[in-house]
Amino acid sequence: QKDKLRGEIRASGGRLASLEALQQAALGQNEAATRSLLDKHGLGSSKRLAQSLTVDGGWERAVETVLGEYLEAILVDDLGEATALLGELEKGHLSLFDGAEGSGVSHTLASSLAEKVSGHPRIKSLLGSIKVSENLDEALSMRADLAANESVISRDGVWVGANWLRVTRGEDTHAGVFERESEMRSLRDEVAQKQEQATQLESRLAEIRADLEAQEKLREEAQAK
C-alpha cells in the first residue's frame, strides 16, 4: 500500500510540475528581465490575476478571450507605488492590477460575463459591461440593443460589439489557463492528502515491524525452551 501510494504521489507530482511549467509560460512568468525586476522589488512571488479567479465551467474560453494579457497582470497592493518600477523596465512587457480590497465598479449589467467569474472583486471593472450569449447567432441578434460601451461574447469566445467582432483560434498563449489552474489546485490537494496517507502508513508500518520483532523474540525464547 505504501509503495503504491508513493508511486501515485510521484505521478501526480510529475503531472503538476508539467502543468506549472505550461502555466508559467502562459502567464509570462518565464521572461528573465521582467522576473528579475519583480524579484528586485519584492513582487516575484505575487499572484497573477488568472490565479485569483475561478470561472464557471464552459465559460473559460470567453473569459480568456476578453482578459487576454490581463491574465498575466501582477496583483499589487498599491498601483501608484508599483508604477515606480516601470522606469527600470528596459524590455519585455508588464501588466499590473490593483489587488487591494475594493468593490470595483458600482454598475454591472445583468447577465454579464462578470457573473461567470468569482474571486477578485475588482474583476467586475473589466467584465461588467460585457453581456453573454450561448452562441454566435444569439450574440449577433443582441447587437442592436448594445450601448456604446457594451459588447457581448458567446460561450465559445466570439466577442461582438455594435460594429465589430473579435475571435481567437489556434495559437492563443492564454488558452486553457483556467482549466490548467483548476487541475493544478486539484492535484495539489490530491498530493497533500496522499502524502498524509503515506505518513500514516509509515507510522503503521513501523508499529507492525516493532510487533514483528517482539513476536520473533518470543519465538526464539520458545525455541530455546
CSV table of C-alpha atoms in Angstrom, one decimal:
chain,number,residue,atom,x,y,z
A,1,GLN,CA,0.0,0.0,0.0
A,2,LYS,CA,2.8,2.4,0.9
A,3,ASP,CA,4.7,1.7,-2.3
A,4,LYS,CA,1.6,2.1,-4.4
A,5,LEU,CA,0.8,5.4,-2.7
A,6,ARG,CA,4.3,6.7,-3.2
A,7,GLY,CA,4.0,5.8,-6.9
A,8,GLU,CA,0.8,7.7,-7.2
A,9,ILE,CA,2.3,10.7,-5.5
A,10,ARG,CA,5.2,10.7,-7.9
A,11,ALA,CA,2.8,10.5,-10.9
A,12,SER,CA,0.6,13.3,-9.6
A,13,GLY,CA,3.7,15.4,-8.8
A,14,GLY,CA,5.1,14.9,-12.3
A,15,ARG,CA,1.8,16.0,-13.8
A,16,LEU,CA,1.7,19.0,-11.5
A,17,ALA,CA,5.2,20.1,-12.5
A,18,SER,CA,4.4,19.8,-16.1
A,19,LEU,CA,1.2,21.9,-15.7
A,20,GLU,CA,3.1,24.5,-13.7
A,21,ALA,CA,5.7,24.9,-16.4
A,22,LEU,CA,3.0,25.4,-19.0
A,23,GLN,CA,1.1,27.9,-16.8
A,24,GLN,CA,4.3,29.9,-16.1
A,25,ALA,CA,4.8,30.2,-19.8
A,26,ALA,CA,1.2,31.2,-20.5
A,27,LEU,CA,1.3,33.8,-17.7
A,28,GLY,CA,4.6,35.4,-18.8
A,29,GLN,CA,6.5,34.2,-15.7
A,30,ASN,CA,9.4,32.9,-17.8
A,31,GLU,CA,10.6,36.3,-19.1
A,32,ALA,CA,14.0,36.7,-17.4
A,33,ALA,CA,14.3,40.5,-17.5
A,34,THR,CA,10.8,41.0,-16.1
A,35,ARG,CA,11.2,38.3,-13.5
A,36,SER,CA,14.5,39.8,-12.3
A,37,LEU,CA,12.9,43.2,-11.9
A,38,LEU,CA,9.9,41.8,-10.0
A,39,ASP,CA,12.3,39.9,-7.7
A,40,LYS,CA,14.2,43.1,-7.0
A,41,HIS,CA,11.1,44.9,-5.9
A,42,GLY,CA,9.7,42.0,-3.9
A,43,LEU,CA,7.0,41.1,-6.3
A,44,GLY,CA,8.5,37.9,-7.6
A,45,SER,CA,6.1,35.7,-5.7
A,46,SER,CA,3.0,37.8,-6.3
A,47,LYS,CA,-0.1,36.2,-7.8
A,48,ARG,CA,-1.1,36.8,-11.4
A,49,LEU,CA,-4.7,37.9,-12.0
A,50,ALA,CA,-5.6,34.5,-13.5
A,51,GLN,CA,-4.5,32.7,-10.3
A,52,SER,CA,-7.0,34.7,-8.3
A,53,LEU,CA,-10.1,33.8,-10.4
A,54,THR,CA,-12.4,30.9,-10.8
A,55,VAL,CA,-14.6,30.6,-13.9
A,56,ASP,CA,-17.9,28.8,-14.3
A,57,GLY,CA,-17.5,25.6,-16.4
A,58,GLY,CA,-17.9,26.2,-20.1
A,59,TRP,CA,-17.1,29.9,-19.9
A,60,GLU,CA,-13.3,29.7,-19.7
A,61,ARG,CA,-12.6,30.5,-23.3
A,62,ALA,CA,-14.9,33.5,-23.2
A,63,VAL,CA,-13.1,35.0,-20.2
A,64,GLU,CA,-9.7,34.2,-21.6
A,65,THR,CA,-10.6,36.0,-24.9
A,66,VAL,CA,-11.8,39.1,-23.0
A,67,LEU,CA,-9.0,39.3,-20.5
A,68,GLY,CA,-6.1,38.3,-22.8
A,69,GLU,CA,-2.9,39.8,-21.4
A,70,TYR,CA,-4.7,41.0,-18.3
A,71,LEU,CA,-4.5,37.3,-17.2
A,72,GLU,CA,-0.7,37.9,-16.7
A,73,ALA,CA,-1.3,41.1,-14.6
A,74,ILE,CA,0.5,41.0,-11.3
A,75,LEU,CA,-1.6,41.8,-8.2
A,76,VAL,CA,-0.2,44.7,-6.3
A,77,ASP,CA,-1.4,46.3,-3.1
A,78,ASP,CA,-0.8,49.9,-4.3
A,79,LEU,CA,-0.9,50.5,-8.1
A,80,GLY,CA,0.6,54.0,-7.6
A,81,GLU,CA,3.6,52.8,-5.7
A,82,ALA,CA,4.2,49.8,-8.0
A,83,THR,CA,4.5,52.0,-11.1
A,84,ALA,CA,7.8,53.3,-9.7
A,85,LEU,CA,9.5,50.2,-11.2
A,86,LEU,CA,8.4,51.0,-14.8
A,87,GLY,CA,11.4,53.2,-15.3
A,88,GLU,CA,13.6,50.2,-14.8
A,89,LEU,CA,11.8,48.0,-17.4
A,90,GLU,CA,14.1,48.1,-20.5
A,91,LYS,CA,12.5,45.3,-22.4
A,92,GLY,CA,9.6,42.8,-22.1
A,93,HIS,CA,6.1,43.6,-21.0
A,94,LEU,CA,4.4,44.1,-17.7
A,95,SER,CA,0.8,44.4,-16.5
A,96,LEU,CA,-0.2,45.4,-13.0
A,97,PHE,CA,-3.6,45.1,-11.4
A,98,ASP,CA,-4.7,46.7,-8.1
A,99,GLY,CA,-5.1,43.8,-5.7
A,100,ALA,CA,-6.3,46.0,-2.8
A,101,GLU,CA,-9.8,45.1,-1.5
A,102,GLY,CA,-12.5,47.2,-3.2
A,103,SER,CA,-15.8,46.9,-4.8
A,104,GLY,CA,-14.6,47.6,-8.3
A,105,VAL,CA,-17.4,49.3,-10.4
A,106,SER,CA,-20.8,50.1,-9.0
A,107,HIS,CA,-22.7,49.2,-12.2
A,108,THR,CA,-22.7,45.7,-13.6
A,109,LEU,CA,-25.0,44.6,-16.4
A,110,ALA,CA,-27.5,41.8,-15.7
A,111,SER,CA,-26.3,38.5,-17.2
A,112,SER,CA,-22.8,39.9,-17.7
A,113,LEU,CA,-19.6,38.0,-18.0
A,114,ALA,CA,-18.7,39.2,-14.5
A,115,GLU,CA,-21.3,36.8,-13.2
A,116,LYS,CA,-19.5,33.9,-14.6
A,117,VAL,CA,-16.3,34.7,-12.6
A,118,SER,CA,-15.6,34.6,-8.9
A,119,GLY,CA,-12.5,35.6,-7.0
A,120,HIS,CA,-11.1,39.1,-7.1
A,121,PRO,CA,-13.9,41.7,-6.6
A,122,ARG,CA,-12.3,44.3,-8.9
A,123,ILE,CA,-12.7,42.0,-11.9
A,124,LYS,CA,-16.1,43.5,-12.5
A,125,SER,CA,-14.4,46.6,-13.8
A,126,LEU,CA,-13.2,44.6,-16.8
A,127,LEU,CA,-16.2,42.2,-17.3
A,128,GLY,CA,-19.2,44.1,-16.0
A,129,SER,CA,-20.2,45.7,-19.3
A,130,ILE,CA,-19.9,42.5,-21.4
A,131,LYS,CA,-23.1,40.5,-21.9
A,132,VAL,CA,-23.1,36.8,-22.6
A,133,SER,CA,-24.8,34.6,-25.1
A,134,GLU,CA,-24.9,30.9,-25.7
A,135,ASN,CA,-23.8,31.1,-29.4
A,136,LEU,CA,-22.8,33.4,-32.2
A,137,ASP,CA,-26.3,33.8,-33.7
A,138,GLU,CA,-27.6,34.9,-30.4
A,139,ALA,CA,-24.7,37.3,-29.9
A,140,LEU,CA,-25.3,38.9,-33.3
A,141,SER,CA,-29.0,39.3,-32.6
A,142,MET,CA,-28.2,41.3,-29.5
A,143,ARG,CA,-26.0,43.9,-31.3
A,144,ALA,CA,-28.9,46.3,-31.9
A,145,ASP,CA,-29.5,46.7,-28.2
A,146,LEU,CA,-25.9,47.4,-27.2
A,147,ALA,CA,-25.0,50.7,-25.7
A,148,ALA,CA,-21.8,52.4,-26.9
A,149,ASN,CA,-19.7,50.9,-24.1
A,150,GLU,CA,-21.3,47.4,-24.2
A,151,SER,CA,-20.5,44.3,-26.0
A,152,VAL,CA,-21.5,40.6,-26.0
A,153,ILE,CA,-19.5,37.4,-26.0
A,154,SER,CA,-20.6,33.9,-26.9
A,155,ARG,CA,-19.8,30.8,-24.7
A,156,ASP,CA,-17.2,29.7,-27.3
A,157,GLY,CA,-15.3,33.0,-27.2
A,158,VAL,CA,-16.6,35.1,-30.1
A,159,TRP,CA,-16.7,38.7,-28.9
A,160,VAL,CA,-19.1,41.1,-30.6
A,161,GLY,CA,-19.6,44.8,-30.4
A,162,ALA,CA,-22.2,47.1,-32.1
A,163,ASN,CA,-20.0,47.3,-35.2
A,164,TRP,CA,-17.0,44.9,-34.6
A,165,LEU,CA,-16.2,41.2,-34.0
A,166,ARG,CA,-13.2,39.5,-32.5
A,167,VAL,CA,-12.2,35.8,-32.2
A,168,THR,CA,-9.0,34.0,-31.5
A,169,ARG,CA,-8.4,30.4,-32.5
A,170,GLY,CA,-5.3,28.2,-32.7
A,171,GLU,CA,-2.1,29.6,-31.2
A,172,ASP,CA,-3.5,31.5,-28.3
A,173,THR,CA,-1.0,31.6,-25.5
A,174,HIS,CA,-3.7,32.1,-22.9
A,175,ALA,CA,-5.9,29.3,-24.0
A,176,GLY,CA,-6.6,26.7,-21.2
A,177,VAL,CA,-5.2,29.0,-18.4
A,178,PHE,CA,-8.3,28.5,-16.2
A,179,GLU,CA,-8.7,24.7,-16.8
A,180,ARG,CA,-5.0,24.3,-16.0
A,181,GLU,CA,-5.3,26.3,-12.9
A,182,SER,CA,-8.3,24.3,-11.7
A,183,GLU,CA,-6.4,21.0,-12.4
A,184,MET,CA,-3.4,22.3,-10.6
A,185,ARG,CA,-5.5,23.1,-7.5
A,186,SER,CA,-7.0,19.6,-7.5
A,187,LEU,CA,-3.6,18.0,-7.9
A,188,ARG,CA,-2.1,20.0,-5.0
A,189,ASP,CA,-5.0,18.9,-2.8
A,190,GLU,CA,-4.6,15.3,-4.0
A,191,VAL,CA,-0.9,15.2,-3.4
A,192,ALA,CA,-1.3,16.7,0.1
A,193,GLN,CA,-3.9,14.1,1.0
A,194,LYS,CA,-1.9,11.2,-0.3
A,195,GLN,CA,1.3,12.5,1.5
A,196,GLU,CA,-0.7,12.5,4.7
A,197,GLN,CA,-2.0,9.0,4.0
A,198,ALA,CA,1.6,7.9,3.2
A,199,THR,CA,2.8,9.3,6.6
A,200,GLN,CA,0.0,7.4,8.4
A,201,LEU,CA,1.1,4.2,6.5
A,202,GLU,CA,4.7,4.8,7.5
A,203,SER,CA,3.7,5.0,11.1
A,204,ARG,CA,1.5,1.9,10.9
A,205,LEU,CA,4.3,0.0,9.1
A,206,ALA,CA,6.7,1.0,12.0
A,207,GLU,CA,4.2,-0.4,14.5
A,208,ILE,CA,3.9,-3.7,12.5
A,209,ARG,CA,7.7,-4.0,12.3
A,210,ALA,CA,8.0,-3.5,16.1
A,211,ASP,CA,5.3,-6.1,16.7
A,212,LEU,CA,7.1,-8.5,14.4
A,213,GLU,CA,10.4,-8.1,16.2
A,214,ALA,CA,8.6,-8.8,19.5
A,215,GLN,CA,6.9,-11.9,18.1
A,216,GLU,CA,10.2,-13.1,16.7
A,217,LYS,CA,11.9,-12.7,20.1
A,218,LEU,CA,9.1,-14.7,21.7
A,219,ARG,CA,9.5,-17.4,19.1
A,220,GLU,CA,13.3,-17.6,19.8
A,221,GLU,CA,12.6,-17.9,23.5
A,222,ALA,CA,10.1,-20.7,22.9
A,223,GLN,CA,12.6,-22.5,20.6
A,224,ALA,CA,15.3,-22.2,23.3
A,225,LYS,CA,12.9,-23.8,25.9
